[in-house]
Short mmCIF file of C-alpha atoms in Angstrom, two decimals:
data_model
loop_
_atom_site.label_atom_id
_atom_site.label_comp_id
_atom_site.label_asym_id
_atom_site.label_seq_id
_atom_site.Cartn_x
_atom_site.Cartn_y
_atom_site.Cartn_z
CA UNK A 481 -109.60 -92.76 -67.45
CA UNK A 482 -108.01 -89.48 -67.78
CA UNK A 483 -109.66 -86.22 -67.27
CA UNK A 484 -109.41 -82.74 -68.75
CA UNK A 485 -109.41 -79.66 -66.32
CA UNK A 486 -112.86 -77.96 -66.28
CA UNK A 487 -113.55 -73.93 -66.87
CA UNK A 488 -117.29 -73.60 -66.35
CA UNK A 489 -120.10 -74.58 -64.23
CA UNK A 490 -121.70 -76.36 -67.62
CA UNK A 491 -118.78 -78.57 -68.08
CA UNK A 492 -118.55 -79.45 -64.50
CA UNK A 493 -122.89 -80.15 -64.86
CA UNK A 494 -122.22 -82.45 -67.97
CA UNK A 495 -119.62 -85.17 -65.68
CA UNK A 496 -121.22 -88.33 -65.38
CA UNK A 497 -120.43 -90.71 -62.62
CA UNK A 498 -118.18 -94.12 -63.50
CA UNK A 499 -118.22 -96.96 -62.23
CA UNK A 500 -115.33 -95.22 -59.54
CA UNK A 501 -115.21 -92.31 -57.87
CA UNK A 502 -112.61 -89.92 -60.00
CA UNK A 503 -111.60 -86.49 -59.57
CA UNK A 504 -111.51 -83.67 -62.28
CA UNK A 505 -109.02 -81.26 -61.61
CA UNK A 506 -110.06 -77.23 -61.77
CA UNK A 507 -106.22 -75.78 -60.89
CA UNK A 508 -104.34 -74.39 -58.15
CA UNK A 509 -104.58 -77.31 -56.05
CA UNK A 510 -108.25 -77.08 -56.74
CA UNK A 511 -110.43 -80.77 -57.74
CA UNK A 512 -113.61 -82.19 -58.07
CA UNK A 513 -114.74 -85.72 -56.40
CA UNK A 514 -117.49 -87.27 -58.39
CA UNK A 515 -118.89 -89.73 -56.49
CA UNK A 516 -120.38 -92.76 -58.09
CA UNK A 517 -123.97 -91.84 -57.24
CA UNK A 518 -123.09 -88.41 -59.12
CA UNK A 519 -121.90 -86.42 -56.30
CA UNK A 520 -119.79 -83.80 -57.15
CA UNK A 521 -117.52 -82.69 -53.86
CA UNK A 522 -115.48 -79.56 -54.09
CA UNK A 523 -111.61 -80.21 -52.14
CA UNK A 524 -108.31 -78.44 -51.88
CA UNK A 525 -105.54 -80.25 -50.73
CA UNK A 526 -102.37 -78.08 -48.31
CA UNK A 527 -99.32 -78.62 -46.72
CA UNK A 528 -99.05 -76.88 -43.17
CA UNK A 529 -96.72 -77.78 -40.67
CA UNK A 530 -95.37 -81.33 -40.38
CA UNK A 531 -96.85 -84.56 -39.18
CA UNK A 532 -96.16 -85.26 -35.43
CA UNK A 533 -96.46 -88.87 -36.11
CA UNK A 534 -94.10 -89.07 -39.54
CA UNK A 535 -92.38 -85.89 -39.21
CA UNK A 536 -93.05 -85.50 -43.04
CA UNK A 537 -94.87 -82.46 -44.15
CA UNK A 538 -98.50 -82.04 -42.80
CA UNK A 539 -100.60 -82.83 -45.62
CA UNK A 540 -104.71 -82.28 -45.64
CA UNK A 541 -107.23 -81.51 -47.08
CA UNK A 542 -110.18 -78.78 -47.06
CA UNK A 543 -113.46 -79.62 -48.31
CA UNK A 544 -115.12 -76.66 -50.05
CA UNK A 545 -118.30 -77.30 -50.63
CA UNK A 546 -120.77 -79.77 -52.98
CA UNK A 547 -121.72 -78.53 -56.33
CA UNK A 548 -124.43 -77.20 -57.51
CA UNK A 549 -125.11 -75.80 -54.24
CA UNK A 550 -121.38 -73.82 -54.26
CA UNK A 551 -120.74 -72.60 -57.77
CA UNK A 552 -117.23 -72.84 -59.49
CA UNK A 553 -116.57 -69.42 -59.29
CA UNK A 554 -117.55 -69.47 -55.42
CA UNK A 555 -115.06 -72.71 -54.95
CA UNK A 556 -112.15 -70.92 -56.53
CA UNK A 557 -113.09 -67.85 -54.40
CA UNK A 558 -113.05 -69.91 -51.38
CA UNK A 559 -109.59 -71.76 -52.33
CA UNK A 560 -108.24 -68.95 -52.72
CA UNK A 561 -109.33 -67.62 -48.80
CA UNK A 562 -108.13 -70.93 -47.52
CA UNK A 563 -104.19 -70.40 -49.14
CA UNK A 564 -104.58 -66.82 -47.84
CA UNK A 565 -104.88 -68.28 -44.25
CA UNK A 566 -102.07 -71.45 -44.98
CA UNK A 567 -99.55 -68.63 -45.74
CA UNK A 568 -100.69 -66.83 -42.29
CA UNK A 569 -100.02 -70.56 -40.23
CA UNK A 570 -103.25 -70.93 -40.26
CA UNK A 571 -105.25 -74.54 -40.68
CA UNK A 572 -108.48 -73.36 -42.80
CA UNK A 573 -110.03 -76.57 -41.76
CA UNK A 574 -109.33 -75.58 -38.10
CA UNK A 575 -110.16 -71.83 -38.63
CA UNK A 576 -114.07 -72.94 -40.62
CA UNK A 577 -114.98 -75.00 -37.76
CA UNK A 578 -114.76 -72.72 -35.57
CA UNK A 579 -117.06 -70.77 -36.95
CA UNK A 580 -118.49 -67.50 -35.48
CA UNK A 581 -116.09 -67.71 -31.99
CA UNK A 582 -118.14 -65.02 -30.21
CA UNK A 583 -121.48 -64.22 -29.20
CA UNK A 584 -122.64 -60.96 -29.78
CA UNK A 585 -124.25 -60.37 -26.36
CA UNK A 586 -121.40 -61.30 -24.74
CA UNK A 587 -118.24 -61.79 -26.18
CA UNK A 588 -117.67 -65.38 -25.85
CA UNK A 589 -119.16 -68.53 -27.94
CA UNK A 590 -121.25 -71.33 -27.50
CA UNK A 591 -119.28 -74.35 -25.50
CA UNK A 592 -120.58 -76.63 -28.89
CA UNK A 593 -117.64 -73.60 -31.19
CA UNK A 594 -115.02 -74.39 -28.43
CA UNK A 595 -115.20 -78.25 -28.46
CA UNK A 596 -115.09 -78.52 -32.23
CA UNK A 597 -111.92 -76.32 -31.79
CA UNK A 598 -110.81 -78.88 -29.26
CA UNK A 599 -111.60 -82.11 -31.40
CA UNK A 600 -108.95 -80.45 -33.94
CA UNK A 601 -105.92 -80.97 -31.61
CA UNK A 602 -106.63 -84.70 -31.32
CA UNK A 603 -105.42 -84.87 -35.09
CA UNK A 604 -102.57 -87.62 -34.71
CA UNK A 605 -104.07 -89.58 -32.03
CA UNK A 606 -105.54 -93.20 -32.63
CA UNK A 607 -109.18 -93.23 -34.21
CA UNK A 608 -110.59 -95.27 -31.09
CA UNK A 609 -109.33 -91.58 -29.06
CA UNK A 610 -110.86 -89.44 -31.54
CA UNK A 611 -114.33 -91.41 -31.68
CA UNK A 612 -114.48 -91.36 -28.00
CA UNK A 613 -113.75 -87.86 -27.75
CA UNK A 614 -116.39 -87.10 -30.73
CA UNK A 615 -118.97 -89.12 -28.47
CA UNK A 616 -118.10 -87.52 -25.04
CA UNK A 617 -118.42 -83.78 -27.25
CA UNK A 618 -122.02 -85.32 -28.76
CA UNK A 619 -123.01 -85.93 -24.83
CA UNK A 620 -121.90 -82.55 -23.51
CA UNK A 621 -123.48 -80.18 -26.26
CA UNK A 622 -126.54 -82.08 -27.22
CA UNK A 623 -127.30 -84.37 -24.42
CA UNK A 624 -128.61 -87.98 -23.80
CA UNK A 625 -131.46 -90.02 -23.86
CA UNK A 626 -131.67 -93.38 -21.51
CA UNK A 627 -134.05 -95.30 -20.11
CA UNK A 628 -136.50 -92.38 -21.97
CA UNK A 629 -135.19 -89.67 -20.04
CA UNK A 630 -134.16 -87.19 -22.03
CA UNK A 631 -131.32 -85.25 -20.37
CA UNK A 632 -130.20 -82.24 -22.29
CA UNK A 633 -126.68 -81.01 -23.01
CA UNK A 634 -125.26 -77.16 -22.89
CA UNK A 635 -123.48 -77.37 -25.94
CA UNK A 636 -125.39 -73.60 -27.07
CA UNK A 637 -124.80 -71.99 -23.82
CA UNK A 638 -121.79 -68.90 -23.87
CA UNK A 639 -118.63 -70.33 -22.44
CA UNK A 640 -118.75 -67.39 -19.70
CA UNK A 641 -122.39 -68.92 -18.79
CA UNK A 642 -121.12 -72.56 -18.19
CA UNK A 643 -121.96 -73.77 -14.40
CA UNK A 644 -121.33 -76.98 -13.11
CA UNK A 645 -125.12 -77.35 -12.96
CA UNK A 646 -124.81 -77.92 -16.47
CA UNK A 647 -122.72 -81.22 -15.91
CA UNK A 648 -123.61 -82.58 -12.92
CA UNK A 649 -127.78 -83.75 -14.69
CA UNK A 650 -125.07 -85.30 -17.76
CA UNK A 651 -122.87 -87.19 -15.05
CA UNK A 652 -126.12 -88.38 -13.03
CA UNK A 653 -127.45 -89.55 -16.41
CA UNK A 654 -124.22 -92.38 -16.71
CA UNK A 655 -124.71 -93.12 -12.96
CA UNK A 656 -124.11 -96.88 -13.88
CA UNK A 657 -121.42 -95.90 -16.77
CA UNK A 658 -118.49 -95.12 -14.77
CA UNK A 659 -116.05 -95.20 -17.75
CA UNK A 660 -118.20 -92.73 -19.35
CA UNK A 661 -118.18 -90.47 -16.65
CA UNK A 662 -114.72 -91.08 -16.36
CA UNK A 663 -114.32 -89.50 -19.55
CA UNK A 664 -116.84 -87.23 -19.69
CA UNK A 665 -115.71 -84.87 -16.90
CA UNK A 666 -112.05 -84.55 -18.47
CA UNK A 667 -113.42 -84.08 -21.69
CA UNK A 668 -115.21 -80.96 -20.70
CA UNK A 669 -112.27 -79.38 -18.87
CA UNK A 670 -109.96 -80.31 -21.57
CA UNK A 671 -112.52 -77.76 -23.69
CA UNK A 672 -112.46 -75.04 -21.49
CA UNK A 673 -108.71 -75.07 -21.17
CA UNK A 674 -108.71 -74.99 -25.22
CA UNK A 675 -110.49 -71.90 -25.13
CA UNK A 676 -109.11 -70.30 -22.72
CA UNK A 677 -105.46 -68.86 -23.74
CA UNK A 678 -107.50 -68.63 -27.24
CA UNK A 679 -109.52 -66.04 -25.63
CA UNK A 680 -112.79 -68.23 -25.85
CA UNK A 681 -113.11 -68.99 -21.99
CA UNK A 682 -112.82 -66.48 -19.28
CA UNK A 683 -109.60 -66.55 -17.73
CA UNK A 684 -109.11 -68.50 -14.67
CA UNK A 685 -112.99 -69.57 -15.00
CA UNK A 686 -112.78 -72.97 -14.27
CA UNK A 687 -116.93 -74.06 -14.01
CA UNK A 688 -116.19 -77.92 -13.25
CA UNK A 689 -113.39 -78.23 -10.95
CA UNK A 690 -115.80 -79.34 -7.89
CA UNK A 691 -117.60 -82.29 -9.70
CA UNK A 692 -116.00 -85.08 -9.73
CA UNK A 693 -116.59 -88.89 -11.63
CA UNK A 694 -116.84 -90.86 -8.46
CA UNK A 695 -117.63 -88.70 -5.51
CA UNK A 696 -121.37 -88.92 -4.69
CA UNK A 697 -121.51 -92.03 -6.90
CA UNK A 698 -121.66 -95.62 -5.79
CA UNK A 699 -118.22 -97.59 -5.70
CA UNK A 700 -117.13 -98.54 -9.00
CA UNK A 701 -116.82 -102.33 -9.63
CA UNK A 702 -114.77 -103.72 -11.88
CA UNK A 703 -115.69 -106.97 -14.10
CA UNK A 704 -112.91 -108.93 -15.62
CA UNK A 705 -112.80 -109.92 -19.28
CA UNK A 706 -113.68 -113.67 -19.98
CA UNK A 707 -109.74 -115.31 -20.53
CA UNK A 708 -108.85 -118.58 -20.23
CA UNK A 709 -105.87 -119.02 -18.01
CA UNK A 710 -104.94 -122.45 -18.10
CA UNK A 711 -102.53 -123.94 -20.31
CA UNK A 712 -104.44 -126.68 -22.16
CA UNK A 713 -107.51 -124.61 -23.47
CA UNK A 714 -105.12 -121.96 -23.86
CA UNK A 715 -103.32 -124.24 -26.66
CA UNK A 716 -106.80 -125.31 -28.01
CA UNK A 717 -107.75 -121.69 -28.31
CA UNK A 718 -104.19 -121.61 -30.65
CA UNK A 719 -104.79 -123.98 -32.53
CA UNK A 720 -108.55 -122.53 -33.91
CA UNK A 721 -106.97 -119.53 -34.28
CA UNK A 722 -104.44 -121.34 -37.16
CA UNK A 723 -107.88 -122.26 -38.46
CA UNK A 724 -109.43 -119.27 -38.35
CA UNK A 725 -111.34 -118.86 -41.83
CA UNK A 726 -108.29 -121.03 -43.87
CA UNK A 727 -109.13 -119.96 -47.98
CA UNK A 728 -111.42 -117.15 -46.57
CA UNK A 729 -111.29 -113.18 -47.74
CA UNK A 730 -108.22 -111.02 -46.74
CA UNK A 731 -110.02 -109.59 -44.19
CA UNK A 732 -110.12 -113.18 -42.05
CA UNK A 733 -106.15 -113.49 -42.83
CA UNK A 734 -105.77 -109.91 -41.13
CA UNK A 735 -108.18 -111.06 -38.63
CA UNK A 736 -106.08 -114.08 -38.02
CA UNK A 737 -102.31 -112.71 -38.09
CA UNK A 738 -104.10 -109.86 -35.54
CA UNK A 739 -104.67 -112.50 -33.02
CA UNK A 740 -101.74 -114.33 -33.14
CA UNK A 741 -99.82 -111.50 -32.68
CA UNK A 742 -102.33 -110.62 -29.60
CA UNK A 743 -101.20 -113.71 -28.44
CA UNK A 744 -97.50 -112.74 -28.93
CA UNK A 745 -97.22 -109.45 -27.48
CA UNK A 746 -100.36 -109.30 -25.06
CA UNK A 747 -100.37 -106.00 -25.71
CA UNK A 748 -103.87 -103.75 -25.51
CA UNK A 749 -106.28 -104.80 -28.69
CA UNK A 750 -106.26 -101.24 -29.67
CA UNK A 751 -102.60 -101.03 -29.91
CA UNK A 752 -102.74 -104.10 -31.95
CA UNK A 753 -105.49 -102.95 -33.90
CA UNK A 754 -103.90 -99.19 -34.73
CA UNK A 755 -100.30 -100.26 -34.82
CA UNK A 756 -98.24 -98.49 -37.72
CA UNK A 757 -95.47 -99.71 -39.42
CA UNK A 758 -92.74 -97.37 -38.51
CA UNK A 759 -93.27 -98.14 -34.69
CA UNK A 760 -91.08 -101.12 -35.59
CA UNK A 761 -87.69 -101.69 -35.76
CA UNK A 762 -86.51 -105.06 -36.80
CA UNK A 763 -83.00 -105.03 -36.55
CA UNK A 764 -83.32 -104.23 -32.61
CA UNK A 765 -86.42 -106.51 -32.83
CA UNK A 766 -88.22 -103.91 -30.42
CA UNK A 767 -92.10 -102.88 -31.29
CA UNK A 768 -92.31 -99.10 -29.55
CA UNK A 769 -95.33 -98.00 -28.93
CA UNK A 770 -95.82 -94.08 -28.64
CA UNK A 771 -97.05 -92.54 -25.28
CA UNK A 772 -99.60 -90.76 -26.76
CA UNK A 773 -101.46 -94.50 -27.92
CA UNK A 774 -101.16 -95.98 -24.47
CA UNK A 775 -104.11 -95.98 -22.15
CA UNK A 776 -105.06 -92.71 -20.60
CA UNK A 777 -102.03 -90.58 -21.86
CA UNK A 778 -103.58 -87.95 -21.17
CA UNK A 779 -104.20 -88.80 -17.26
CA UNK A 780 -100.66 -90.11 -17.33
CA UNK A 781 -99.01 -86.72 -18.67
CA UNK A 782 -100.84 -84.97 -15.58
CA UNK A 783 -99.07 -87.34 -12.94
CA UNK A 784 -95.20 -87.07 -14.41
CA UNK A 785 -92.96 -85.10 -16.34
CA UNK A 786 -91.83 -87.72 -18.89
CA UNK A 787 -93.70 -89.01 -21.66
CA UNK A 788 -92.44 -92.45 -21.89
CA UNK A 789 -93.19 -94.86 -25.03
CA UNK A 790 -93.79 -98.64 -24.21
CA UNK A 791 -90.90 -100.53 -25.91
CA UNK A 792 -92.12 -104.17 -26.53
CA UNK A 793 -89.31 -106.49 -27.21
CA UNK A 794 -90.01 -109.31 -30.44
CA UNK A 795 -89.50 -112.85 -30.46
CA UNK A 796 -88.54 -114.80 -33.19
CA UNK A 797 -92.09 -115.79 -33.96
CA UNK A 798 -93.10 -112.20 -33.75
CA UNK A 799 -91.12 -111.24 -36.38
CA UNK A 800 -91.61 -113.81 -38.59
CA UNK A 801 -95.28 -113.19 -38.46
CA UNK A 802 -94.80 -109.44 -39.26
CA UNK A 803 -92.40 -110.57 -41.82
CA UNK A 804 -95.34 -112.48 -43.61
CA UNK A 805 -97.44 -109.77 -43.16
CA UNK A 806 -95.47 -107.06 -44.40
CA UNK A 807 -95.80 -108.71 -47.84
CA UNK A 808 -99.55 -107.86 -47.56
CA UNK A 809 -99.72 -104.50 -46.24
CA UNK A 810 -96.38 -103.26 -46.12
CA UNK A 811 -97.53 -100.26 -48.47
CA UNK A 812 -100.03 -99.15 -45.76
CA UNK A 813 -99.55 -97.06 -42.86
CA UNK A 814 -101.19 -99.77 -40.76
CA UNK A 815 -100.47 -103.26 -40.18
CA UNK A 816 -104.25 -103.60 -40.61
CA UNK A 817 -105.50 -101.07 -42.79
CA UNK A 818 -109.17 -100.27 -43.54
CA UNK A 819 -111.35 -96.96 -44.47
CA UNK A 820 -113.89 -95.57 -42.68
CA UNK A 821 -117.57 -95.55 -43.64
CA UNK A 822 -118.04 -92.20 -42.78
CA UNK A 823 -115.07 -91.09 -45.06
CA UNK A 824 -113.63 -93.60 -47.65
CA UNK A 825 -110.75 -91.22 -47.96
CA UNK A 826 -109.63 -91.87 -43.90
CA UNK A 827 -107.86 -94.78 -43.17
CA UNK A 828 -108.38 -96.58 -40.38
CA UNK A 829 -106.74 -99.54 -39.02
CA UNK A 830 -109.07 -102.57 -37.45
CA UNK A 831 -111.31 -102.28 -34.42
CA UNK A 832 -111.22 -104.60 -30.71
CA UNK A 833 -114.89 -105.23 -31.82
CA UNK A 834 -113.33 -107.17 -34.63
CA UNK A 835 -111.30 -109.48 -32.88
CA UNK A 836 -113.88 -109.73 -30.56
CA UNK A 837 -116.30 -111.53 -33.32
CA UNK A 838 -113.77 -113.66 -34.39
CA UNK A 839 -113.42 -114.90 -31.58
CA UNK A 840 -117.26 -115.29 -31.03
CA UNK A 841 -117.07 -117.40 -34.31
CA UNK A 842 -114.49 -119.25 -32.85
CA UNK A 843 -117.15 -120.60 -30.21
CA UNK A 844 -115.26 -118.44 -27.39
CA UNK A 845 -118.36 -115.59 -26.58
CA UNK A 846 -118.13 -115.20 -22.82
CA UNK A 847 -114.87 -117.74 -22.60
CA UNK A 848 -111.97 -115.11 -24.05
CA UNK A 849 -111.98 -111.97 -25.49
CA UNK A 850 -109.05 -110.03 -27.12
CA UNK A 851 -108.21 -108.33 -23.81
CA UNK A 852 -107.87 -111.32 -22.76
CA UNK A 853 -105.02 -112.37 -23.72
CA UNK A 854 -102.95 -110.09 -21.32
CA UNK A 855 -104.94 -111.83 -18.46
CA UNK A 856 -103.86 -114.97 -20.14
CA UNK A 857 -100.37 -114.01 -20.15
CA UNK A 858 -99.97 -112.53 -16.40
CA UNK A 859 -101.26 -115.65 -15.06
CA UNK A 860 -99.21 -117.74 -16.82
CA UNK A 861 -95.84 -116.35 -16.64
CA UNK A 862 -96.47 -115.00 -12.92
CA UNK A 863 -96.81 -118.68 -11.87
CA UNK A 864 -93.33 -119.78 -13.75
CA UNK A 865 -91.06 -121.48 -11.87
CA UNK A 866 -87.73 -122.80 -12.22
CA UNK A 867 -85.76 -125.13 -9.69
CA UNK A 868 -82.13 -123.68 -8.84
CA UNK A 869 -80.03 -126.32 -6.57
CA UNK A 870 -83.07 -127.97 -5.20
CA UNK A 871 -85.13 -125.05 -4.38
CA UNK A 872 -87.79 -123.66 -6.67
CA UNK A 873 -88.09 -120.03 -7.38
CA UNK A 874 -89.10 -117.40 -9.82
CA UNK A 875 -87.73 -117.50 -13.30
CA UNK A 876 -86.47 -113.68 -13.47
CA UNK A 877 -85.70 -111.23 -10.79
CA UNK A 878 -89.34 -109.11 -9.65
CA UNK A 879 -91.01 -111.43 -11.97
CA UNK A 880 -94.33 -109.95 -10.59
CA UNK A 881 -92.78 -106.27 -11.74
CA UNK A 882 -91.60 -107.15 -15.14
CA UNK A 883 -94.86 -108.90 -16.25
CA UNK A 884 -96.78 -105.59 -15.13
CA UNK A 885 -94.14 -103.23 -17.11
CA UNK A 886 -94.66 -105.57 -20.31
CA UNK A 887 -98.88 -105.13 -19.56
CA UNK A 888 -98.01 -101.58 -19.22
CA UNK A 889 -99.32 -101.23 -15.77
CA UNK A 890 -98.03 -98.33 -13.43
CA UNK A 891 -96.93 -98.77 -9.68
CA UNK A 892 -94.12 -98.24 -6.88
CA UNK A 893 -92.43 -101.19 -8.20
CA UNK A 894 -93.01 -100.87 -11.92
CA UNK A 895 -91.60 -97.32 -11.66
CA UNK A 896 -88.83 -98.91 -10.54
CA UNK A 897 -87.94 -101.15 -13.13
CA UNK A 898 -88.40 -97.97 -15.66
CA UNK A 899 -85.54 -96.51 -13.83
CA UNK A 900 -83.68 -99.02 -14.00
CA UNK A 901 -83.69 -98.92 -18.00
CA UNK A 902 -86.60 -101.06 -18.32
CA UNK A 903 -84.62 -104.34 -18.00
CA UNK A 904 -85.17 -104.54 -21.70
CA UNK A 905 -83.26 -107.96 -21.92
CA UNK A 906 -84.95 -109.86 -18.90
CA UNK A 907 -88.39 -108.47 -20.93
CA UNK A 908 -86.58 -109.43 -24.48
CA UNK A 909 -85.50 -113.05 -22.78
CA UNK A 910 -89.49 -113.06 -21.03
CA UNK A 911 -90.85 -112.50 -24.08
CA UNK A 912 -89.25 -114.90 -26.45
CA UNK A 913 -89.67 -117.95 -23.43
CA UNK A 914 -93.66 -116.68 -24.23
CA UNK A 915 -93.60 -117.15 -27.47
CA UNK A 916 -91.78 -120.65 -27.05
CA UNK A 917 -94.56 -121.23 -24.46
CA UNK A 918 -97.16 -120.81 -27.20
CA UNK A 919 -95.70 -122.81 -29.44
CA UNK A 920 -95.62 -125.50 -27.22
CA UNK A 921 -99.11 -125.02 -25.82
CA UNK A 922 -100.55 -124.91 -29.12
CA UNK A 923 -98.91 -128.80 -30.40
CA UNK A 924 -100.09 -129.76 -27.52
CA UNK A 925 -97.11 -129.79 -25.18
CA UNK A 926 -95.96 -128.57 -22.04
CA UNK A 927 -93.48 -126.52 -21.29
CA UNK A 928 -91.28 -127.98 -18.43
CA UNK A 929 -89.04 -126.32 -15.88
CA UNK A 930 -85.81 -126.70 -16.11
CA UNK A 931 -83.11 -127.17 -13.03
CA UNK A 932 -79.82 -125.11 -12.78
#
């Protein structure tokens, strides 16, 4: 249904919500969201800058305010401040939440102003990163509560009054969390060093550079995800997966193309999860992932100079299964889209937790989990074999090497490889004989070596 501008706070009053949420435009970029509960949600949508991840222009959107509590009059006032700012370079969004930058004892702001500033240059970067970011932000300005001891954060202390003091009660809180500590102490440097050149921090003042995640804490010791890493199970594990909800909703076909290409590319669920359809490029049948998706980019930028994208070559069966899903959500940015519950208007793509319950519904809880499937892979193709006048060997050159470059795992001999181009084809040839592999273990088969 099609809706007239509004003039007047008594028109805007006298909308009644619909069975969807509409908007009801007010001019100069200016509309009205009203919800179907009756909600009526002031926004103003801008161009500024382009996109890092399209390259297309930059486009967002500022929420003014909810009415009746801001007034028409006030909204237009306040669109009006927010294109004064665009045409300055500067993101009103970016510039509101910030807020009031500077105490007036001292000069500087509350850590809590600085780390909402820093949450704003995550904008690009995969929703699992932002989350986990938003969480480590919740723990450093307003503290945690386990085991009922309430340990409080500093997030309304004056950047110039930070101490490490501060942190250290937070990191002794997650003394049996190591990844959260992990995170936790870069997280609150990464802050600081926002603020800093912004005139936020002190210069030079650099409160947690002798704490550290590990020192002083007990060795960390790492579990390994429930995979299965034998062949026959392996195919049995295929074949449900075929299964998976057959005739169920779209969201159990997703599910269900999302594992099998798991199985495919053994990439890391998230990437699976997040993946975007311009990251792929049919014609060289290559899947690049960008660095700034991969696993601790951000711990990875600190140790070299290059940012380098993981390039995942695509079998025949990789592509066909994009093929047939393209048809479905081709239209999308995502592979897998979905919309937050927080904010129906952000798209999401689909979670690790998901893939995780499917396979809990398959019957494998504690047997194989989606990060499994790179375990899965490692061991299989690390114990290949092939028989070459009499005497067995490994199928391809450093075959140890090239599976760890496909997991995207960093060492001497990795390092390498990436010198060396990659070795794109033996990965390209590696990855098609694991698709062929699947197929195999999945009718039941096995897949033979072969003498030369």
């Amino acid at each position: 249904m099609a809706h007239r501008p509004i003039e007047t706070d008594l028109q805007l009053k006298n909308k009644k919500p619909e069975a969807k949420e509409y908007r009801v435009t007010i001019g100069g970029g200016l509309y009205v969201v009203v919800g179907t509960n009756g909600s009526k949600i002031f926004r103003w949508d801008y161009v500024l800058g382009t996109n890092p991840k399209t390259g297309k222009p930059w486009r967002k959107t500022f929420t003014i305010g909810t009415y009746p509590e801001v007034k028409l009059s006030e909204a237009r006032q306040k669109r009006d401040d927010a294109r004064d700012l665009v045409k300055s370079g500067i993101d009103p969004v970016q510039h509101r939440q910030l807020g009031e930058t500077a105490s007036e004892e001292n000069g500087y702001p509350p850590f809590r102003n600085v780390a909402k500033g820093w949450l704003t240059t995550l904008a690009g970067k995969s929703k699992k990163t932002s989350l986990r970011a938003e969480l480590m932000v919740h723990y450093l300005c307003d503290g945690v509560e386990l085991d009922g001891i309430k340990v409080p954060g500093f997030g309304d202390i004056p950047t110039d009054q930070v101490k490490g003091k501060h942190m250290s009660p937070i990191l002794v809180a997650f003394e049996d969390q190591y990844e959260t500590r992990r995170r936790l102490l870069p997280a609150a440097r990464d802050i600081m060093d926002y603020g800093m050149p912004r005139g936020m921090v002190p210069e030079d003042y650099a409160p947690f550079d002798r704490l550290s995640a590990s020192k002083g804490f007990a060795d960390h010791v790492t579990t390994s995800r429930p995979a299965i890493m034998l062949p026959k199970p392996f195919g049995e594990l295929l074949r449900k997966i075929e299964t998976y909800k057959l005739g169920g909703t779209r969201r159990h076909l997703h599910d269900r193309i999302a594992l099998k290409l798991l199985a495919l590319t053994f990439v890391r669920p998230a990437n699976v999860g997040m993946a975007e359809w311009d990251e792929f490029d049919f014609e060289a049948k290559a899947w690049t992932i960008p660095f700034k998706k991969l696993k601790m980019a951000s711990q990875r930028k600190e140790k070299r100079e290059v940012e380098r994208d993981l390039v995942v070559p695509l079998s025949r069966q990789a592509i066909a299964l994009l093929m047939e899903l393209r048809k479905l959500t081709g239209n999308s940015c995502y592979l897998f889209p979905g919309f937050s519950k927080a904010d129906p208007e952000v798209e999401i793509g689909l979670t690790e937790g998901r893939l995780n319950d499917a396979l809990v519904s398959l019957g494998y809880q504690g047997i194989h989990c989606a990060h499994g499937f790179r375990s899965s892979a490692s061991t299989m193709l690390n114990a290949e074999r092939i028989v070459i006048n009499g005497h067995q060997t490994v199928r391809w050159p450093d075959q140890k090497a090239l599976v760890e470059v496909q997991l995207d795992h960093e060492d001497a001999s990795t390092q390498a490889i990436y010198d060396r181009g990659g070795r794109l084809t033996e990965r390209a040839d590696m990855m098609q004989f694991w698709a062929d592999k699947l197929d195999a273990m999945r009718d039941g088969a096995v897949v033979l070596p072969f003498a030369a």
